[in-house]
Amino acid sequence: MSDWVSYYRSERPQEEEEEEEQDEERAEAVADYKFLGRDSLIFLVDASKGMFEPDGDGVTPFDMTIQCIWSVYTSKIISSDRDLLGVVFYGTEKNKNTADFKHVYVLQELDNPGAKRVLELDQYKGDKGQILFRDTFGHNADYSLGEALWACSNLFSDVRVRLSHKRIMLFTNEDDPHANDSAKAKLARTRASDLRDTGIILDLMHLKKPGGFDISLFYRDIVNIAEDEDLGIQPEQSEKLEHLMKKVRAKETKKRTLARLNLYLNKDLSLSVGVYNLLRKAYKPYPVKLYRETNEVVKIKTRMFNAKTGSLLLPSDTKRAQTYGNRQIVLEKEETEELRRFGSPGLYLIGFKPLSMLKQHHHIRPSQFIYPEESLINGSTTLFNALLMKCLEREMMVLCRYTARQNIPPRFVALIPQEEEVDEQKVQIAPPGFHIIFLPYADDKRKIDFTEKVPASQEQVDKMKEIVQKLRFRYRIDSFENPVLQQHFRNLEALALDMLEPEQAEDLTMPKVDEMNRRLGNLVEEFKDLVYPPDYNPNGKAVKQNQASDGPAKKRLKVEISKDELRSHVQKGTLGKLTVPVLKDACKLYGLKGGGKKQELMDALTEYLSEH
């Protein structure tokens, strides 16, 4: 979905300063599927009787698994509807697969997630769903895990599109399925080895078992991990749905690189790194236009015509121009392409600075993250780790010139070192590497007239400190979802799944007023008494100031730049560096009608100053 979301975003006007970020996100989204292929994931679920035995809370491992798979399906529909998902049961009485293996039932072959598939999974949730499953498929312990893996491998082979990432998630609470059958155990190990050789990742999502789940009995030789994963099997069994979902989310999507570049330390020494987007703004997808008669997607094509003759223009018939000093500079297509070339892509070392030199106001856009990449230069990981350890030890940042791709202007960036962090279960929560912080140019700085600092008494400051201390809380970015997006997707989900009404999304951004008032007590009223005069009424209307006796005074326009400075900008072709409010005020001062767009304001001022 991300590729067409970015495509349709391009049909809408964008702010000039956001164009570069949009281009990068659009290029990343297109590259995901066009060049790298699609992600594919098969859920291989143990359907033996042990999975249907409830725990102390009355929850069965099978129900946890179905809820987890259902959640992945619904999230994939929103985030990655081009990915392929499938569901396979083993340990059933009935069988359904291309090789006719016994006790292996392919419920859903690899295909895009859709409403019908979600509804099919939904009927097996809860107590009624488990009863329906028993009646429909039954149970049989005489299964072969090796044949189940073979059936999954056949599903991957039957797909005709290019696959970039093939993964099987195995859900079970049986730690030694073939304890009494060495032949089946050997076959399972052989099939697991075959999967590893063909690039298929096999992950174990082991669930709670009475007496504990011992991985060393069987599955340590079965499970294989991806190249970009360091931790492999999760050491703790999943007792709760939240823990199971956390493990699945960590592995369901392959970590995609935005780019693979060289980090040049000098002319003779370089290492290769992968660039990642740890955060990317989530957009509400724009509606797709359909032909009302057939509901087919309408393709939009752009054509250019001569304004005078009405004849169709080919791309070779058009040129581009830029106004510079009241003169139109016409450029050929080759010249515009040449102007966009700023050297080869890569990170070029400039020097080192203490981390204390980086200020919060230097942040101008979301950061990126780099991690060593061995595919281009062998030994990159060793050199990268040495650089990272030294920067962490000396609290230094790396300053670089960064060109992400061809035809992208270079940026001045700071590489901020980050140490690896793991939680109590030894699961990585922060990877080791460098954050790429985009630094502003001198052209990006603005002159702002601030009001004079209003002094506060020490008593007022102390009272505000008490208020701040009372309202402090631990902030986590993953605890707050965008309420507009969440409600939008819930509405779509309700329509697609034929629900009576959509589930209402909780707006976690709303302040908890009652809890805040309980914590603060009388502190707010005490602070008001210290700051505001006794007769102050915040709900009253503002009193208008008396005008002079000679009539109402006209509002004077505030112009931050003189006429000579404007003329200098016009001559140098740098008028575009001024903000729109400044240009509007200048146009109003000289009685010009420049319209609302920045280019129209610049044209009006350029024409006026060239004549006066």
PDB file of C-alpha atoms in Angstrom, residues 423-547:
ATOM      1  CA  ASP A 423      15.834  -5.757  28.074  1.00  0.00           C
ATOM      2  CA  GLU A 424      15.696  -8.263  30.934  1.00  0.00           C
ATOM      3  CA  GLN A 425      14.962 -11.101  28.493  1.00  0.00           C
ATOM      4  CA  LYS A 426      18.041 -10.198  26.406  1.00  0.00           C
ATOM      5  CA  VAL A 427      15.833  -8.922  23.566  1.00  0.00           C
ATOM      6  CA  GLN A 428      17.361  -6.005  21.715  1.00  0.00           C
ATOM      7  CA  ILE A 429      15.429  -2.762  22.197  1.00  0.00           C
ATOM      8  CA  ALA A 430      18.010  -0.365  20.699  1.00  0.00           C
ATOM      9  CA  PRO A 431      20.547  -1.399  18.030  1.00  0.00           C
ATOM     10  CA  PRO A 432      24.179  -0.258  17.989  1.00  0.00           C
ATOM     11  CA  GLY A 433      24.965   2.272  15.279  1.00  0.00           C
ATOM     12  CA  PHE A 434      24.870   5.953  14.358  1.00  0.00           C
ATOM     13  CA  HIS A 435      21.877   8.256  14.009  1.00  0.00           C
ATOM     14  CA  ILE A 436      22.145  10.608  11.023  1.00  0.00           C
ATOM     15  CA  ILE A 437      21.115  14.076  12.230  1.00  0.00           C
ATOM     16  CA  PHE A 438      20.496  16.525   9.384  1.00  0.00           C
ATOM     17  CA  LEU A 439      22.081  19.888  10.186  1.00  0.00           C
ATOM     18  CA  PRO A 440      20.797  23.246   8.885  1.00  0.00           C
ATOM     19  CA  TYR A 441      22.633  25.387   6.358  1.00  0.00           C
ATOM     20  CA  ALA A 442      23.205  29.101   6.947  1.00  0.00           C
ATOM     21  CA  ASP A 443      20.410  29.763   4.417  1.00  0.00           C
ATOM     22  CA  ASP A 444      17.952  27.914   6.660  1.00  0.00           C
ATOM     23  CA  LYS A 445      18.351  30.308   9.583  1.00  0.00           C
ATOM     24  CA  ARG A 446      15.693  32.968  10.162  1.00  0.00           C
ATOM     25  CA  LYS A 447      15.890  36.302  11.964  1.00  0.00           C
ATOM     26  CA  ILE A 448      13.056  36.474  14.483  1.00  0.00           C
ATOM     27  CA  ASP A 449      12.212  39.467  16.652  1.00  0.00           C
ATOM     28  CA  PHE A 450      11.546  38.148  20.138  1.00  0.00           C
ATOM     29  CA  THR A 451       9.747  40.158  22.785  1.00  0.00           C
ATOM     30  CA  GLU A 452      11.701  41.284  25.797  1.00  0.00           C
ATOM     31  CA  LYS A 453      12.048  38.727  28.545  1.00  0.00           C
ATOM     32  CA  VAL A 454       9.406  39.249  31.236  1.00  0.00           C
ATOM     33  CA  PRO A 455      11.055  38.708  34.620  1.00  0.00           C
ATOM     34  CA  ALA A 456       9.438  36.351  37.123  1.00  0.00           C
ATOM     35  CA  SER A 457       9.888  36.450  40.866  1.00  0.00           C
ATOM     36  CA  GLN A 458      11.584  33.592  42.662  1.00  0.00           C
ATOM     37  CA  GLU A 459       8.293  32.748  44.382  1.00  0.00           C
ATOM     38  CA  GLN A 460       6.542  32.392  41.016  1.00  0.00           C
ATOM     39  CA  VAL A 461       9.374  30.221  39.685  1.00  0.00           C
ATOM     40  CA  ASP A 462       9.277  27.933  42.724  1.00  0.00           C
ATOM     41  CA  LYS A 463       5.510  27.534  42.437  1.00  0.00           C
ATOM     42  CA  MET A 464       5.761  26.584  38.753  1.00  0.00           C
ATOM     43  CA  LYS A 465       8.480  24.054  39.625  1.00  0.00           C
ATOM     44  CA  GLU A 466       6.012  22.371  41.989  1.00  0.00           C
ATOM     45  CA  ILE A 467       3.401  22.210  39.202  1.00  0.00           C
ATOM     46  CA  VAL A 468       5.881  20.743  36.735  1.00  0.00           C
ATOM     47  CA  GLN A 469       7.054  18.172  39.262  1.00  0.00           C
ATOM     48  CA  LYS A 470       3.474  17.055  39.938  1.00  0.00           C
ATOM     49  CA  LEU A 471       2.664  16.581  36.228  1.00  0.00           C
ATOM     50  CA  ARG A 472       5.773  14.663  35.213  1.00  0.00           C
ATOM     51  CA  PHE A 473       5.267  11.223  33.635  1.00  0.00           C
ATOM     52  CA  ARG A 474       7.294   8.665  31.705  1.00  0.00           C
ATOM     53  CA  TYR A 475       6.826   9.343  27.991  1.00  0.00           C
ATOM     54  CA  ARG A 476       7.077   6.550  25.397  1.00  0.00           C
ATOM     55  CA  ILE A 477       6.514   7.290  21.737  1.00  0.00           C
ATOM     56  CA  ASP A 478       4.970   3.866  21.092  1.00  0.00           C
ATOM     57  CA  SER A 479       2.273   4.537  23.713  1.00  0.00           C
ATOM     58  CA  PHE A 480       0.500   7.196  21.648  1.00  0.00           C
ATOM     59  CA  GLU A 481      -1.192   6.406  18.336  1.00  0.00           C
ATOM     60  CA  ASN A 482      -2.543   8.966  15.904  1.00  0.00           C
ATOM     61  CA  PRO A 483      -6.284   9.013  16.795  1.00  0.00           C
ATOM     62  CA  VAL A 484      -7.341  10.295  13.351  1.00  0.00           C
ATOM     63  CA  LEU A 485      -5.500   7.494  11.542  1.00  0.00           C
ATOM     64  CA  GLN A 486      -6.665   4.819  13.965  1.00  0.00           C
ATOM     65  CA  GLN A 487     -10.324   5.806  13.622  1.00  0.00           C
ATOM     66  CA  HIS A 488      -9.995   6.019   9.825  1.00  0.00           C
ATOM     67  CA  PHE A 489      -8.622   2.485   9.602  1.00  0.00           C
ATOM     68  CA  ARG A 490     -11.227   1.161  12.056  1.00  0.00           C
ATOM     69  CA  ASN A 491     -13.938   2.611   9.822  1.00  0.00           C
ATOM     70  CA  LEU A 492     -12.409   0.913   6.778  1.00  0.00           C
ATOM     71  CA  GLU A 493     -12.084  -2.351   8.704  1.00  0.00           C
ATOM     72  CA  ALA A 494     -15.762  -2.227   9.713  1.00  0.00           C
ATOM     73  CA  LEU A 495     -16.849  -1.681   6.109  1.00  0.00           C
ATOM     74  CA  ALA A 496     -14.601  -4.439   4.744  1.00  0.00           C
ATOM     75  CA  LEU A 497     -15.580  -6.999   7.403  1.00  0.00           C
ATOM     76  CA  ASP A 498     -19.317  -6.160   7.378  1.00  0.00           C
ATOM     77  CA  MET A 499     -19.348  -5.043  11.013  1.00  0.00           C
ATOM     78  CA  LEU A 500     -22.450  -3.334  12.381  1.00  0.00           C
ATOM     79  CA  GLU A 501     -20.446  -0.354  13.588  1.00  0.00           C
ATOM     80  CA  PRO A 502     -16.734   0.521  13.766  1.00  0.00           C
ATOM     81  CA  GLU A 503     -14.768   0.198  16.961  1.00  0.00           C
ATOM     82  CA  GLN A 504     -14.086   3.592  18.496  1.00  0.00           C
ATOM     83  CA  ALA A 505     -10.409   4.472  18.788  1.00  0.00           C
ATOM     84  CA  GLU A 506      -9.302   5.889  22.121  1.00  0.00           C
ATOM     85  CA  ASP A 507      -7.682   9.303  21.830  1.00  0.00           C
ATOM     86  CA  LEU A 508      -4.662   8.971  24.111  1.00  0.00           C
ATOM     87  CA  THR A 509      -3.493  12.500  23.277  1.00  0.00           C
ATOM     88  CA  MET A 510      -6.339  14.052  25.285  1.00  0.00           C
ATOM     89  CA  PRO A 511      -5.150  15.341  28.681  1.00  0.00           C
ATOM     90  CA  LYS A 512      -6.473  13.458  31.694  1.00  0.00           C
ATOM     91  CA  VAL A 513      -7.963  16.549  33.323  1.00  0.00           C
ATOM     92  CA  ASP A 514      -9.422  14.854  36.409  1.00  0.00           C
ATOM     93  CA  GLU A 515      -6.160  13.075  37.198  1.00  0.00           C
ATOM     94  CA  MET A 516      -4.186  16.303  36.657  1.00  0.00           C
ATOM     95  CA  ASN A 517      -6.506  18.252  38.976  1.00  0.00           C
ATOM     96  CA  ARG A 518      -6.200  15.537  41.618  1.00  0.00           C
ATOM     97  CA  ARG A 519      -2.401  15.706  41.469  1.00  0.00           C
ATOM     98  CA  LEU A 520      -2.195  19.488  41.465  1.00  0.00           C
ATOM     99  CA  GLY A 521      -4.726  20.257  44.179  1.00  0.00           C
ATOM    100  CA  ASN A 522      -4.622  24.016  44.910  1.00  0.00           C
ATOM    101  CA  LEU A 523      -1.283  24.670  43.177  1.00  0.00           C
ATOM    102  CA  VAL A 524      -2.879  26.192  40.059  1.00  0.00           C
ATOM    103  CA  GLU A 525      -4.990  28.669  42.054  1.00  0.00           C
ATOM    104  CA  GLU A 526      -1.951  29.609  44.156  1.00  0.00           C
ATOM    105  CA  PHE A 527       0.054  30.211  40.981  1.00  0.00           C
ATOM    106  CA  LYS A 528      -2.722  32.401  39.522  1.00  0.00           C
ATOM    107  CA  ASP A 529      -2.756  34.495  42.700  1.00  0.00           C
ATOM    108  CA  LEU A 530       0.997  35.055  42.338  1.00  0.00           C
ATOM    109  CA  VAL A 531       0.907  35.993  38.633  1.00  0.00           C
ATOM    110  CA  TYR A 532      -2.407  37.688  37.787  1.00  0.00           C
ATOM    111  CA  PRO A 533      -3.910  40.844  39.355  1.00  0.00           C
ATOM    112  CA  PRO A 534      -6.816  40.416  41.809  1.00  0.00           C
ATOM    113  CA  ASP A 535      -9.489  41.588  39.338  1.00  0.00           C
ATOM    114  CA  TYR A 536      -8.260  39.427  36.447  1.00  0.00           C
ATOM    115  CA  ASN A 537     -11.019  37.463  34.690  1.00  0.00           C
ATOM    116  CA  PRO A 538      -9.679  34.973  32.070  1.00  0.00           C
ATOM    117  CA  ASN A 539     -13.192  34.455  30.657  1.00  0.00           C
ATOM    118  CA  GLY A 540     -13.948  38.168  30.250  1.00  0.00           C
ATOM    119  CA  LYS A 541     -13.629  40.090  26.993  1.00  0.00           C
ATOM    120  CA  ALA A 542     -10.494  42.077  26.356  1.00  0.00           C
ATOM    121  CA  VAL A 543     -10.888  45.820  26.901  1.00  0.00           C
ATOM    122  CA  LYS A 544     -10.211  47.850  23.757  1.00  0.00           C
ATOM    123  CA  GLN A 545      -7.685  50.644  24.061  1.00  0.00           C
ATOM    124  CA  ASN A 546      -8.948  54.166  23.471  1.00  0.00           C
ATOM    125  CA  GLN A 547      -8.052  55.616  20.066  1.00  0.00           C
TER     126      GLN A 547
END
